[in-house]
Each structure stands twice: as C-alpha cells, then as structure tokens.
XYZ file of C-alpha atoms in Angstrom:
443
model
C -36.936 10.876 43.266
C -36.989 14.143 45.221
C -35.877 17.526 43.922
C -32.798 17.363 45.791
C -31.914 14.151 44.467
C -32.208 15.813 40.782
C -30.234 18.848 41.505
C -26.975 17.456 41.174
C -27.503 15.531 37.960
C -29.178 18.849 36.391
C -26.684 20.962 37.580
C -23.828 18.683 36.305
C -25.497 18.597 32.734
C -26.520 22.257 32.638
C -22.940 23.162 33.247
C -21.589 20.761 30.607
C -24.280 21.992 28.176
C -23.812 25.645 28.824
C -20.006 25.706 28.319
C -20.623 23.583 25.130
C -23.046 25.877 23.756
C -20.408 28.974 24.301
C -17.755 26.647 22.532
C -20.425 26.201 19.577
C -21.111 29.736 19.033
C -17.309 30.376 18.955
C -17.254 27.759 16.014
C -20.297 29.199 14.310
C -18.664 32.706 14.542
C -15.449 31.139 13.125
C -17.288 29.090 10.052
C -19.471 31.949 8.870
C -17.472 33.825 6.603
C -15.726 30.737 5.023
C -19.422 28.944 4.686
C -20.567 32.292 3.115
C -17.665 32.066 0.556
C -18.330 28.385 -0.144
C -22.254 28.618 -0.699
C -21.189 31.677 -2.989
C -18.842 29.788 -5.194
C -21.184 26.921 -5.101
C -23.664 28.968 -6.681
C -21.174 30.351 -9.500
C -20.705 26.933 -10.473
C -23.979 26.209 -10.814
C -24.801 29.445 -12.676
C -21.765 28.521 -15.116
C -22.940 24.975 -15.874
C -26.784 26.156 -16.140
C -26.366 29.080 -18.572
C -22.677 28.545 -20.191
C -22.906 25.028 -20.649
C -26.818 24.678 -21.231
C -27.245 22.067 -18.665
C -31.012 22.144 -17.296
C -30.179 20.557 -13.780
C -26.610 20.756 -13.001
C -26.628 19.887 -9.449
C -23.029 17.938 -9.070
C -21.352 21.256 -9.840
C -22.328 22.767 -6.783
C -22.084 19.831 -4.734
C -18.525 19.039 -5.723
C -17.455 22.658 -4.981
C -19.131 22.661 -1.579
C -17.270 19.484 -0.692
C -13.847 20.702 -2.084
C -13.970 24.281 -0.234
C -15.457 22.993 2.843
C -16.172 25.286 5.832
C -12.778 25.907 7.153
C -10.518 28.785 6.555
C -7.514 26.775 6.412
C -7.990 25.538 2.689
C -5.380 23.823 1.297
C -4.586 23.595 -2.180
C -3.561 20.056 -2.180
C -6.649 18.863 -0.722
C -9.115 20.826 -2.780
C -7.365 19.128 -5.886
C -7.717 15.645 -4.231
C -11.208 16.181 -3.535
C -12.354 17.478 -6.863
C -10.451 14.713 -8.678
C -12.212 12.273 -6.463
C -15.511 13.556 -6.534
C -15.201 13.859 -10.489
C -13.841 10.463 -11.052
C -16.600 8.970 -9.031
C -19.238 10.870 -11.094
C -17.606 9.477 -14.173
C -17.580 5.968 -12.915
C -21.248 6.072 -11.464
C -22.362 7.684 -14.707
C -20.763 4.952 -16.938
C -22.427 2.346 -14.636
C -26.094 3.943 -14.395
C -26.026 4.450 -18.271
C -24.861 1.303 -19.456
C -25.185 -1.429 -16.823
C -28.410 0.048 -14.854
C -28.634 0.299 -10.831
C -29.419 -2.667 -8.494
C -28.107 -4.325 -5.689
C -25.292 -5.743 -7.466
C -24.227 -2.406 -9.206
C -24.474 -1.098 -5.863
C -22.357 -3.382 -4.202
C -19.826 -3.084 -7.075
C -19.609 0.234 -6.756
C -19.119 0.746 -2.679
C -16.239 -1.997 -3.519
C -14.327 -0.597 -6.374
C -14.653 3.302 -5.602
C -13.346 3.400 -2.053
C -10.330 1.110 -3.578
C -9.583 3.639 -6.533
C -10.041 6.464 -3.739
C -7.620 5.043 -1.572
C -4.909 4.599 -4.673
C -5.311 8.298 -5.456
C -4.615 9.287 -2.025
C -4.215 8.533 1.694
C -7.304 10.365 2.966
C -10.592 8.512 3.717
C -12.316 11.516 2.214
C -11.488 11.154 -1.230
C -12.572 7.295 -0.990
C -15.762 8.396 0.783
C -16.604 10.965 -2.307
C -15.663 8.518 -4.859
C -17.934 5.740 -3.183
C -20.950 8.246 -2.456
C -20.828 10.223 -5.769
C -20.752 7.336 -7.975
C -23.514 5.553 -6.200
C -25.739 9.012 -6.318
C -24.811 9.446 -10.119
C -25.639 5.892 -11.061
C -29.063 5.853 -9.421
C -29.945 9.170 -10.987
C -28.546 8.220 -14.429
C -30.663 4.932 -14.475
C -33.525 7.046 -13.136
C -33.356 9.872 -15.400
C -32.519 8.046 -18.585
C -35.763 6.245 -18.091
C -37.639 9.427 -18.639
C -38.198 11.911 -21.907
C -35.290 13.922 -20.822
C -32.034 11.695 -20.820
C -28.863 13.006 -19.638
C -25.138 11.808 -20.830
C -22.275 10.769 -18.867
C -20.041 13.704 -20.050
C -22.888 16.387 -18.779
C -22.529 15.034 -15.284
C -18.660 14.505 -15.592
C -18.640 18.060 -17.089
C -20.916 19.260 -13.821
C -17.885 17.719 -11.561
C -15.013 18.994 -13.320
C -16.659 22.364 -13.441
C -17.228 22.192 -9.578
C -13.726 21.229 -9.059
C -12.013 23.970 -10.999
C -14.123 26.775 -9.146
C -13.268 25.158 -5.857
C -9.758 25.248 -7.196
C -9.876 28.905 -8.080
C -11.474 29.752 -5.091
C -8.904 28.295 -2.931
C -6.146 30.188 -4.789
C -7.827 33.572 -4.791
C -9.228 34.161 -1.542
C -6.935 35.293 1.250
C -6.325 32.834 4.109
C -4.411 33.140 7.892
C -3.786 30.162 9.014
C -3.481 31.656 12.582
C -6.955 32.790 12.855
C -8.571 29.191 14.045
C -5.895 27.995 16.215
C -5.637 31.186 18.025
C -9.169 31.770 18.476
C -9.401 28.095 20.010
C -6.597 28.824 22.483
C -7.783 32.460 23.460
C -10.912 30.609 24.270
C -9.570 27.494 26.078
C -7.382 30.251 28.387
C -10.397 32.153 29.211
C -12.563 29.193 30.036
C -9.882 28.165 32.289
C -10.365 31.621 33.683
C -13.890 30.887 34.299
C -13.407 27.551 35.898
C -10.802 28.964 38.232
C -13.452 31.667 39.099
C -16.207 29.107 40.084
C -13.822 26.686 41.901
C -12.760 30.156 43.944
C -16.412 30.856 44.812
C -16.949 27.292 45.614
C -14.236 27.193 48.201
C -15.065 30.663 49.727
C -19.037 29.537 50.212
C -17.827 25.834 50.984
C -20.227 24.777 48.157
C -19.392 21.095 47.596
C -22.245 20.953 45.156
C -20.868 23.976 42.873
C -17.624 22.715 42.880
C -18.738 19.248 41.768
C -20.794 20.924 38.700
C -17.574 22.024 37.175
C -16.877 18.382 36.245
C -19.269 19.287 33.192
C -17.023 22.433 32.434
C -14.060 20.421 32.601
C -15.069 17.952 30.141
C -16.255 20.471 27.705
C -12.815 22.108 28.112
C -10.916 18.744 26.997
C -13.328 18.715 24.132
C -12.483 22.274 23.191
C -9.030 21.524 23.492
C -9.190 18.448 21.370
C -10.917 20.445 18.804
C -8.352 23.216 19.031
C -5.341 20.908 18.527
C -7.280 19.495 15.210
C -7.278 23.145 13.950
C -3.716 23.746 14.760
C -2.582 20.723 13.040
C -4.481 21.423 9.800
C -2.941 25.142 10.139
C 0.638 23.212 10.591
C -0.227 21.191 7.560
C -1.262 23.984 5.225
C 1.813 25.920 6.593
C 4.307 23.250 5.579
C 3.136 23.202 2.139
C 2.056 26.474 1.292
C 4.360 29.674 0.404
C 1.885 32.164 1.585
C 1.807 30.642 4.992
C 5.094 30.284 5.596
C 5.591 33.436 7.816
C 3.133 31.831 10.149
C 5.069 28.956 11.324
C 6.656 30.357 14.140
C 3.309 31.910 15.436
C 1.959 28.399 15.152
C 4.672 26.911 16.937
C 4.074 29.486 19.790
C 0.306 28.211 19.569
C 1.297 24.643 19.900
C 3.147 25.509 22.919
C 0.321 27.453 24.442
C -2.087 24.677 23.860
C 0.373 22.132 25.679
C 0.557 24.495 28.752
C -3.352 24.779 28.667
C -3.864 20.757 28.639
C -1.761 20.740 31.511
C -3.908 23.057 33.226
C -6.709 20.865 32.415
C -5.199 18.027 34.439
C -4.399 20.518 37.483
C -7.870 21.752 37.585
C -9.196 18.400 37.434
C -7.551 17.347 40.491
C -8.150 20.850 42.119
C -11.932 20.230 41.580
C -11.884 16.708 42.551
C -9.875 17.278 45.833
C -11.444 20.793 46.509
C -15.049 18.918 46.547
C -14.222 16.446 48.926
C -12.252 18.881 51.158
C -15.217 21.614 51.516
C -17.513 18.851 52.511
C -15.097 17.587 55.286
C -14.185 21.286 56.791
C -16.259 23.930 55.007
C -15.268 26.967 53.152
C -11.676 27.267 52.504
C -11.684 31.269 52.242
C -7.815 31.583 52.282
C -7.329 30.145 48.995
C -10.395 31.800 47.386
C -8.516 35.185 46.989
C -5.296 34.132 44.943
C -7.691 31.796 42.777
C -9.874 34.770 41.867
C -6.803 36.703 41.120
C -5.330 33.886 39.232
C -8.431 33.894 37.044
C -8.323 37.835 36.474
C -4.803 37.347 35.040
C -5.950 34.718 32.838
C -8.837 36.634 31.268
C -6.081 39.204 30.627
C -3.792 36.519 28.933
C -6.527 35.353 26.754
C -7.104 38.771 25.439
C -3.476 39.146 24.858
C -3.601 35.930 22.775
C -6.586 36.910 20.719
C -4.864 40.353 19.767
C -1.783 38.682 19.841
C -0.160 41.302 21.808
C 2.627 40.498 24.552
C 0.832 40.254 27.957
C 3.305 42.322 29.661
C 1.055 43.660 32.193
C -0.452 40.161 32.886
C 3.156 38.656 33.107
C 4.245 41.549 35.821
C 1.227 40.769 38.070
C 1.477 37.070 37.686
C 5.070 37.632 38.835
C 4.091 39.711 41.675
C 1.487 36.933 42.570
C 3.772 33.875 42.452
C 6.021 35.765 45.005
C 2.876 35.681 47.583
C 2.310 31.754 47.137
C 4.420 30.434 49.959
C 2.730 27.642 51.542
C 3.573 28.930 55.266
C 1.582 32.017 54.640
C -1.607 29.750 53.909
C -0.917 26.652 56.541
C -1.351 27.756 59.964
C -0.979 24.236 61.363
C 1.005 21.288 60.189
C -2.055 19.031 60.544
C -3.890 21.318 57.816
C -2.998 19.386 54.919
C -5.788 19.904 52.743
C -4.844 23.613 52.287
C -1.369 22.492 51.743
C -2.372 20.062 49.023
C -4.627 22.937 46.948
C -1.756 25.202 47.125
C 0.687 23.072 45.467
C -1.944 22.501 42.943
C -2.678 26.352 42.584
C 1.424 26.792 42.332
C 1.566 24.621 39.631
C -1.206 26.610 37.686
C 0.632 29.575 38.411
C 3.472 28.158 36.787
C 1.645 27.294 33.803
C 0.181 30.753 33.408
C 3.764 32.570 33.714
C 4.852 30.100 31.048
C 1.918 31.277 28.872
C 3.129 35.045 29.077
C 6.111 33.934 27.532
C 8.582 32.797 30.658
C 10.265 29.583 30.521
C 9.526 27.022 33.297
C 12.673 27.895 34.852
C 12.208 31.488 35.012
C 8.470 30.846 36.217
C 9.614 28.750 38.900
C 12.466 31.294 39.805
C 9.699 34.029 40.919
C 7.748 31.677 42.848
C 8.078 31.933 46.439
C 9.441 29.182 48.661
C 11.313 27.275 46.167
C 14.277 26.006 48.525
C 17.784 25.494 46.997
C 16.318 25.846 43.182
C 18.915 27.248 41.049
C 17.005 28.956 38.087
C 19.167 27.624 35.284
C 17.961 26.514 31.930
C 17.816 22.436 31.398
C 19.758 22.195 28.136
C 17.367 18.968 27.617
C 14.038 20.551 28.633
C 11.265 20.086 26.056
C 10.360 22.864 23.863
C 7.050 23.697 25.970
C 9.256 24.542 29.157
C 11.582 27.024 27.353
C 10.875 30.621 26.985
C 8.575 31.658 24.032
C 10.221 32.740 20.862
C 8.107 35.515 20.301
C 7.044 36.675 23.539
C 9.996 35.408 25.656
C 12.190 37.690 27.844
C 15.616 37.982 29.674
C 14.115 39.694 32.360
C 11.826 38.341 35.569
C 14.771 37.041 36.043
C 17.254 36.602 34.250
C 18.302 32.619 33.839
C 21.853 31.519 32.960
C 23.987 33.668 30.604
C 22.787 36.969 29.288
C 21.535 36.185 25.793
C 22.630 38.614 23.122
C 20.380 41.800 22.648
C 18.798 41.739 19.067
C 18.817 44.908 17.418
C 15.380 46.719 17.637
C 14.355 45.110 20.865
C 11.328 46.864 22.515
C 12.160 48.858 25.214
C 9.395 47.421 27.642
C 11.834 44.384 27.822
C 14.061 46.472 29.764
C 11.487 48.228 31.668
C 11.395 47.406 35.604
C 8.399 45.663 36.528
C 5.430 47.560 37.548
C 3.683 46.959 41.340
C 0.840 44.702 41.101
C -2.541 46.618 41.956
C -3.816 44.919 44.976
C -7.294 43.334 43.553
C -7.567 40.378 46.061
C -8.087 40.556 49.777
C -4.620 38.608 50.599
C -2.655 40.098 53.220
C 1.142 40.225 53.964
C 2.025 40.329 50.286
C 5.396 40.109 49.149
C 7.332 41.404 46.180
C 9.870 39.678 44.216
C 12.953 41.513 42.925
C 13.462 41.428 39.566
C 17.199 40.868 38.705
C 18.388 43.692 36.537
C 20.669 42.598 33.740
C-alpha cells in the first residue's frame, strides 16, 4: 500500500486521537483534586485501623473509603451510604463464609449468586451489587488463606475495617465542599470550544479546497460526540445531587441552563456532521469555496468567546452582539451568484442553522435568533407558547433586547444596565463585503 493510500487512514485517526487526548486531559484536570481527596481519606482510614484498632493489615478500610468516595466532585451522601453498606455487608458475608465454610468453587458460586441479589434488594444501583459480590469473594479467599497460617484474623476484624472505611467516606462527603456546577460546566465549555475548532478547520478546508482535510474532521466529530455523552452523564449526576442535597439547591437553575446549552451543542454537532459530509464532496467537485470560509471563521471566533463566557459563567454579551451583526449578513442572495450554485446555498443553509444555535447559546430564544437572521421572509418573531424549553430564552442570560419578541416583559428590579444598552458595532474581523447591520428594536 502506497503512502498516499495510507494518508487518509492516518489523518482521520490522528485527528480522532488528538481530540480524545485533549478531552482526556480535561477529565484528568477535573479529577485531580477529587482523587487527591479520596487518596488522603483512604489513608486516614488505614491509619485509624492500624494504630487505633491495632489491626496489622487493615486493607479493607482504605478500599471501602476509596470505593465510596470515588473520583468525582459530585459526591452524593446517599450514594456513599449505599456503597458503604454494600461493601461492609459483602465483607461480613465473605468473612463468615471463608472462616466457617472455607473457600472453593462451590463457595465462590454461592457468593456470586447470593450477594448480588442481596445488593439488588438493598438498592437499585448495580454498583452496590457488584461491590457486595467482589468484596465477599475477596474476603472469603483471604480469610481461608490467612486462617491457615500462624496469624489468624476474625470476621469482626475485617468487618470493622469496612465499617471504618465507610464512616470515613461518609464524613468526608459531608465535610468536603462541593460545587455541582463545576464538572458539567467544564464539559459544556469545552464542547463549545471543540465546535469552534471544527468550524475553523472546516473553514480552512473550504478556503483551500482540501477535501482530505475536511474528511479528517470525521474523527473530531466522533470525539465531540463522546465528549457530549460524557457531559450528559456529568450533568445528570449533578442534577440528581441537586435534587436531594440542600447545599446544592441554589445550583438547580444553573444546571437547567447547562442542560439547555448541551442540547443546543448536540444540535450543532448534527449540523456540523452534515456540513463535513457535504463539504467534502463539494470541494472535490468544484474546488475551493472561499466565500463561505470567512463567515465560518468568524463564527469560530464567536464560539470561542462564548466558551470563555461559559467557563467564567459570565453573560457573553459582546459575543452575542457580534453574532447578531453576523446573522444579518448571512443572506443567501449575497453568497449565491447563480441559480445553479446549489452547493453554496446548501452550505449557507446549514451555516444559518449553526448561527441560530449559537445565538441561543448566548441566551436568546429561537424566535429572537431567527428575527435577526437575514432573509427570513414573512417570519413574525412571536414566541411559540408550545415551544420546548431549549427554544425559549435563557432564564439566566436571556434578554428582552435583540429584538423584543412578543409583549414587553416586566423589568425586574436590579436589572443590569447592559440589557438596555444599544448594540455595539461588530469589528470587521472577516473578509466579507457588503456587510449589512440589523437594527435593534428599542423597548
């Protein structure tokens, strides 16, 4: 196989692995402090059993502490209790079996049959059942082995190890401060940044007419899909914690906003996948499509600003204002010179969809975003009372400006003055010509 034939395979997979490495590094940075905390308290549980309970080998105390605390910032009190009970009961059952019945294939079968069922009886979470089965098997094997030597241990010794580990994990969960917004916010911010990077590479591929560079984006899109899945799991975990934890009650509105943002990014992922697939074939047929490269590059700039705003949890007002200005320049007639130029029209249609989602990320509703988009015909910007939550204005970053949609909402006391400020002109950062500006309806 020639080097030219090998290049597409290597380019595609190197793009995928590089994107995965960046996402993995984000996970490592997010898990560093929780892992340090877990390791510290696991060591504390070992020291307590070793020097207070005078156990020469208290291995199960740190194991249970580590399992109960986990590697996440979103530690749940209920989950720590459940895991601690499951591990402790598993240790007790395994110790009794190992000490009084021995350990062999029959005992192994019975432990793996009975303990998971008891775990399912205790709680719906499969991890409790897994922990009971694994801990019981390990303890039974160790009890049978250690009782055959000169230093015999009792079931109570191992059970106390597990109980101490559970109590330490429970206390750590209660004492350690937690912010359920941190993990999902980091995932959402990074997902927006990854969308910006994909847009930038797609823009360059269209500018250069490089079909292979556009094809290589498939790997990055696959990595983005995995990142969104991870973000959805982190958000679900945070929402479950906020639903039962009084300390996290105030984060519910923020988590709802992150949920809205994540759904918008998932929409953008679908649109970008279509743009990547269509763009690859189009540049193979007609060569460079430089007219569309400039607005795509500009959109990538704005998405990076929005990503920073999410990371710092500050309203991306400047990015919103510039996105509104850009939306007013995306009239299909400006880019489609000939009626037969269906390729540019198709890509422009998808770029307009991305722009609407981007405007919604800044807090606007879908009706507001479409109202500032060029060439929307007879569209009347009235809010749909049956619209899903993702299409409504943000409860945190929403604004009655740009433009006003429907009846004027009541102005709340202490409303930031920036909401009433006129739009700033967008700096000309692209090579677009004949830029048209939309007028903001004053309220």
